[in-house]
Amino acid sequence: MTTSLELVSANKCFGGWLKRYRHPSAVLNCDMVFAVYLPPQADQGKPLPALYWLSGLTCTDENVMQKSGIQRLAAELGMVVVAPDTSPRGDKVPDDADGAYDFGLGAGFYVNATQQPWARHYRMYDYVVDELPALIEAHFPVSDQRSISGHSMGGHGALVCALKNPGRYQSVSAFAPISSPLHCPWGHKALGNYLGPDRQAWKDWDACELIARAEERLPLLVDQGEDDNFLVEQLKPELLEAAANQHNHPLTLRRQPGYDHSYYFIASFLPEHMQHHAAALGC
């Protein structure tokens, strides 16, 4: 496949441009759509750092761009924001047999599947870490300074990508991440299907397990709403906190009373996350 880009849409926003592109992905064996916000500073000729945002179950690249207000913050800071889709798409891409929301289309879980029929398409980890950044850095005015963040399943993805790739990201943060897929129903379903029944293999995709062997002590910033209806069964931030404490990994875990799992929660604390990334990226 080539790396040709097809412009899907373009909207002027806070002095910059929010654009959506479609491209053929060699990693995922399908066409993919991503969004990129180019702040007004992108016209000044100097490469800018980029924040990669990973969304959660059922979401696409559009959720963060439509609901969070991230463009205004990125424009103030001079930061490019890149939002990939959450899974491969297309008629030839397999989906959950029952059409469930928590597996298959919209639920790629940011892992590299090893089991059939998923392995041909569901390699979102390679797409996010390697293929998409190479595409962005080849076609847009961005530097090789990257940060990563995300929400829920995307928070899991952001933590895993950062912990597995020392030196690749300058900072990482997450909103209500799935802290330990080894210990929740969403994780059991996704990892069991994508990776097979051997739970030893699952440990390579669990942030709590990866903290134990992390080669880099990149500080983790995590916000969690205390009224999140997925908190107890699926998210389990206490496991992330215990792993960080046990292995002396820097973690700022902020429990926010009254907040739920929605983008209202994300929008409320996104400015502080953007400042966290801006400080690391030198914005």
PDB file of C-alpha atoms in Angstrom, residues 148-253:
ATOM      1  CA  ILE A 148       0.454  10.535  24.106  1.00  0.00           C
ATOM      2  CA  SER A 149      -2.833  10.588  25.994  1.00  0.00           C
ATOM      3  CA  GLY A 150      -6.221   8.916  25.871  1.00  0.00           C
ATOM      4  CA  HIS A 151      -9.497   7.994  27.507  1.00  0.00           C
ATOM      5  CA  SER A 152     -10.722   4.647  28.879  1.00  0.00           C
ATOM      6  CA  MET A 153      -9.586   2.004  26.357  1.00  0.00           C
ATOM      7  CA  GLY A 154      -7.479   4.794  24.874  1.00  0.00           C
ATOM      8  CA  GLY A 155      -6.041   5.569  28.285  1.00  0.00           C
ATOM      9  CA  HIS A 156      -4.968   1.946  28.483  1.00  0.00           C
ATOM     10  CA  GLY A 157      -3.468   2.324  25.023  1.00  0.00           C
ATOM     11  CA  ALA A 158      -1.580   5.489  25.912  1.00  0.00           C
ATOM     12  CA  LEU A 159      -0.056   3.954  29.038  1.00  0.00           C
ATOM     13  CA  VAL A 160       0.932   0.766  27.206  1.00  0.00           C
ATOM     14  CA  CYS A 161       2.474   2.613  24.254  1.00  0.00           C
ATOM     15  CA  ALA A 162       4.543   4.822  26.546  1.00  0.00           C
ATOM     16  CA  LEU A 163       5.648   2.058  28.908  1.00  0.00           C
ATOM     17  CA  LYS A 164       6.679  -0.261  26.055  1.00  0.00           C
ATOM     18  CA  ASN A 165       8.689   2.398  24.196  1.00  0.00           C
ATOM     19  CA  PRO A 166      11.210   4.203  26.410  1.00  0.00           C
ATOM     20  CA  GLY A 167      12.344   7.465  24.854  1.00  0.00           C
ATOM     21  CA  ARG A 168       9.665   7.573  22.179  1.00  0.00           C
ATOM     22  CA  TYR A 169       7.290   9.858  24.080  1.00  0.00           C
ATOM     23  CA  GLN A 170       8.140  12.923  26.118  1.00  0.00           C
ATOM     24  CA  SER A 171       5.039  12.590  28.317  1.00  0.00           C
ATOM     25  CA  VAL A 172       1.962  10.469  28.887  1.00  0.00           C
ATOM     26  CA  SER A 173      -1.398  10.953  30.558  1.00  0.00           C
ATOM     27  CA  ALA A 174      -4.757   9.211  30.729  1.00  0.00           C
ATOM     28  CA  PHE A 175      -8.374   9.824  31.649  1.00  0.00           C
ATOM     29  CA  ALA A 176     -10.169   6.931  33.344  1.00  0.00           C
ATOM     30  CA  PRO A 177      -7.887   4.302  31.802  1.00  0.00           C
ATOM     31  CA  ILE A 178      -8.548   0.580  31.852  1.00  0.00           C
ATOM     32  CA  SER A 179      -5.688   0.154  34.284  1.00  0.00           C
ATOM     33  CA  SER A 180      -5.322  -3.608  34.178  1.00  0.00           C
ATOM     34  CA  PRO A 181      -6.970  -5.591  31.344  1.00  0.00           C
ATOM     35  CA  LEU A 182      -5.814  -8.741  33.136  1.00  0.00           C
ATOM     36  CA  HIS A 183      -8.343  -8.009  35.859  1.00  0.00           C
ATOM     37  CA  CYS A 184     -11.511  -6.748  34.167  1.00  0.00           C
ATOM     38  CA  PRO A 185     -14.230  -8.113  31.849  1.00  0.00           C
ATOM     39  CA  TRP A 186     -13.411  -5.752  28.971  1.00  0.00           C
ATOM     40  CA  GLY A 187      -9.801  -6.894  29.078  1.00  0.00           C
ATOM     41  CA  HIS A 188     -10.654 -10.564  29.369  1.00  0.00           C
ATOM     42  CA  LYS A 189     -12.843 -10.403  26.281  1.00  0.00           C
ATOM     43  CA  ALA A 190     -10.467  -8.325  24.166  1.00  0.00           C
ATOM     44  CA  LEU A 191      -7.194  -9.986  25.092  1.00  0.00           C
ATOM     45  CA  GLY A 192      -8.703 -13.450  25.126  1.00  0.00           C
ATOM     46  CA  ASN A 193      -9.935 -13.061  21.565  1.00  0.00           C
ATOM     47  CA  TYR A 194      -7.078 -11.016  20.085  1.00  0.00           C
ATOM     48  CA  LEU A 195      -4.240 -12.877  21.845  1.00  0.00           C
ATOM     49  CA  GLY A 196      -5.658 -16.259  22.794  1.00  0.00           C
ATOM     50  CA  PRO A 197      -6.156 -17.990  26.150  1.00  0.00           C
ATOM     51  CA  ASP A 198      -2.548 -17.822  27.410  1.00  0.00           C
ATOM     52  CA  ARG A 199      -2.698 -15.095  30.036  1.00  0.00           C
ATOM     53  CA  GLN A 200       1.069 -14.885  30.160  1.00  0.00           C
ATOM     54  CA  ALA A 201       0.898 -13.242  26.728  1.00  0.00           C
ATOM     55  CA  TRP A 202      -1.637 -10.744  28.034  1.00  0.00           C
ATOM     56  CA  LYS A 203       0.918  -9.268  30.432  1.00  0.00           C
ATOM     57  CA  ASP A 204       2.655  -7.470  27.567  1.00  0.00           C
ATOM     58  CA  TRP A 205      -0.495  -5.334  27.191  1.00  0.00           C
ATOM     59  CA  ASP A 206      -1.249  -4.531  30.830  1.00  0.00           C
ATOM     60  CA  ALA A 207       0.036  -1.231  32.244  1.00  0.00           C
ATOM     61  CA  CYS A 208       0.366  -2.613  35.764  1.00  0.00           C
ATOM     62  CA  GLU A 209       2.551  -5.461  34.515  1.00  0.00           C
ATOM     63  CA  LEU A 210       4.589  -3.140  32.292  1.00  0.00           C
ATOM     64  CA  ILE A 211       5.349  -0.768  35.175  1.00  0.00           C
ATOM     65  CA  ALA A 212       7.178  -3.627  36.879  1.00  0.00           C
ATOM     66  CA  ARG A 213       9.661  -3.868  33.998  1.00  0.00           C
ATOM     67  CA  ALA A 214       9.671  -0.302  32.709  1.00  0.00           C
ATOM     68  CA  GLU A 215      13.104   0.879  31.541  1.00  0.00           C
ATOM     69  CA  GLU A 216      12.077   4.528  31.802  1.00  0.00           C
ATOM     70  CA  ARG A 217      10.422   6.278  34.739  1.00  0.00           C
ATOM     71  CA  LEU A 218       8.207   8.534  32.626  1.00  0.00           C
ATOM     72  CA  PRO A 219       5.769  10.249  35.026  1.00  0.00           C
ATOM     73  CA  LEU A 220       2.165   9.130  34.623  1.00  0.00           C
ATOM     74  CA  LEU A 221      -0.678  11.649  35.028  1.00  0.00           C
ATOM     75  CA  VAL A 222      -4.086  10.037  35.484  1.00  0.00           C
ATOM     76  CA  ASP A 223      -7.481  11.566  36.279  1.00  0.00           C
ATOM     77  CA  GLN A 224     -10.365   9.366  37.383  1.00  0.00           C
ATOM     78  CA  GLY A 225     -13.927  10.405  38.113  1.00  0.00           C
ATOM     79  CA  GLU A 226     -15.262   8.961  41.340  1.00  0.00           C
ATOM     80  CA  ASP A 227     -18.815   8.718  39.925  1.00  0.00           C
ATOM     81  CA  ASP A 228     -17.666   6.789  36.864  1.00  0.00           C
ATOM     82  CA  ASN A 229     -20.057   3.873  36.407  1.00  0.00           C
ATOM     83  CA  PHE A 230     -17.189   1.698  35.101  1.00  0.00           C
ATOM     84  CA  LEU A 231     -14.852   2.491  37.992  1.00  0.00           C
ATOM     85  CA  VAL A 232     -15.203  -0.610  40.150  1.00  0.00           C
ATOM     86  CA  GLU A 233     -15.646  -3.384  37.591  1.00  0.00           C
ATOM     87  CA  GLN A 234     -13.575  -2.225  34.618  1.00  0.00           C
ATOM     88  CA  LEU A 235     -11.103   0.567  35.416  1.00  0.00           C
ATOM     89  CA  LYS A 236      -9.542  -0.326  38.784  1.00  0.00           C
ATOM     90  CA  PRO A 237      -7.138   2.619  39.262  1.00  0.00           C
ATOM     91  CA  GLU A 238      -6.149   1.200  42.624  1.00  0.00           C
ATOM     92  CA  LEU A 239      -4.220  -1.538  40.786  1.00  0.00           C
ATOM     93  CA  LEU A 240      -2.250   1.059  38.838  1.00  0.00           C
ATOM     94  CA  GLU A 241      -1.539   2.946  42.041  1.00  0.00           C
ATOM     95  CA  ALA A 242      -0.351  -0.218  43.807  1.00  0.00           C
ATOM     96  CA  ALA A 243       1.958  -1.155  40.920  1.00  0.00           C
ATOM     97  CA  ALA A 244       3.455   2.334  40.794  1.00  0.00           C
ATOM     98  CA  ASN A 245       4.029   2.353  44.547  1.00  0.00           C
ATOM     99  CA  GLN A 246       5.565  -1.115  44.525  1.00  0.00           C
ATOM    100  CA  HIS A 247       8.023  -0.295  41.738  1.00  0.00           C
ATOM    101  CA  ASN A 248       8.675   3.344  42.605  1.00  0.00           C
ATOM    102  CA  HIS A 249       7.214   4.608  39.336  1.00  0.00           C
ATOM    103  CA  PRO A 250       6.113   8.262  39.365  1.00  0.00           C
ATOM    104  CA  LEU A 251       2.317   8.473  39.217  1.00  0.00           C
ATOM    105  CA  THR A 252      -0.053  11.348  39.884  1.00  0.00           C
ATOM    106  CA  LEU A 253      -3.496   9.771  40.279  1.00  0.00           C
TER     107      LEU A 253
END
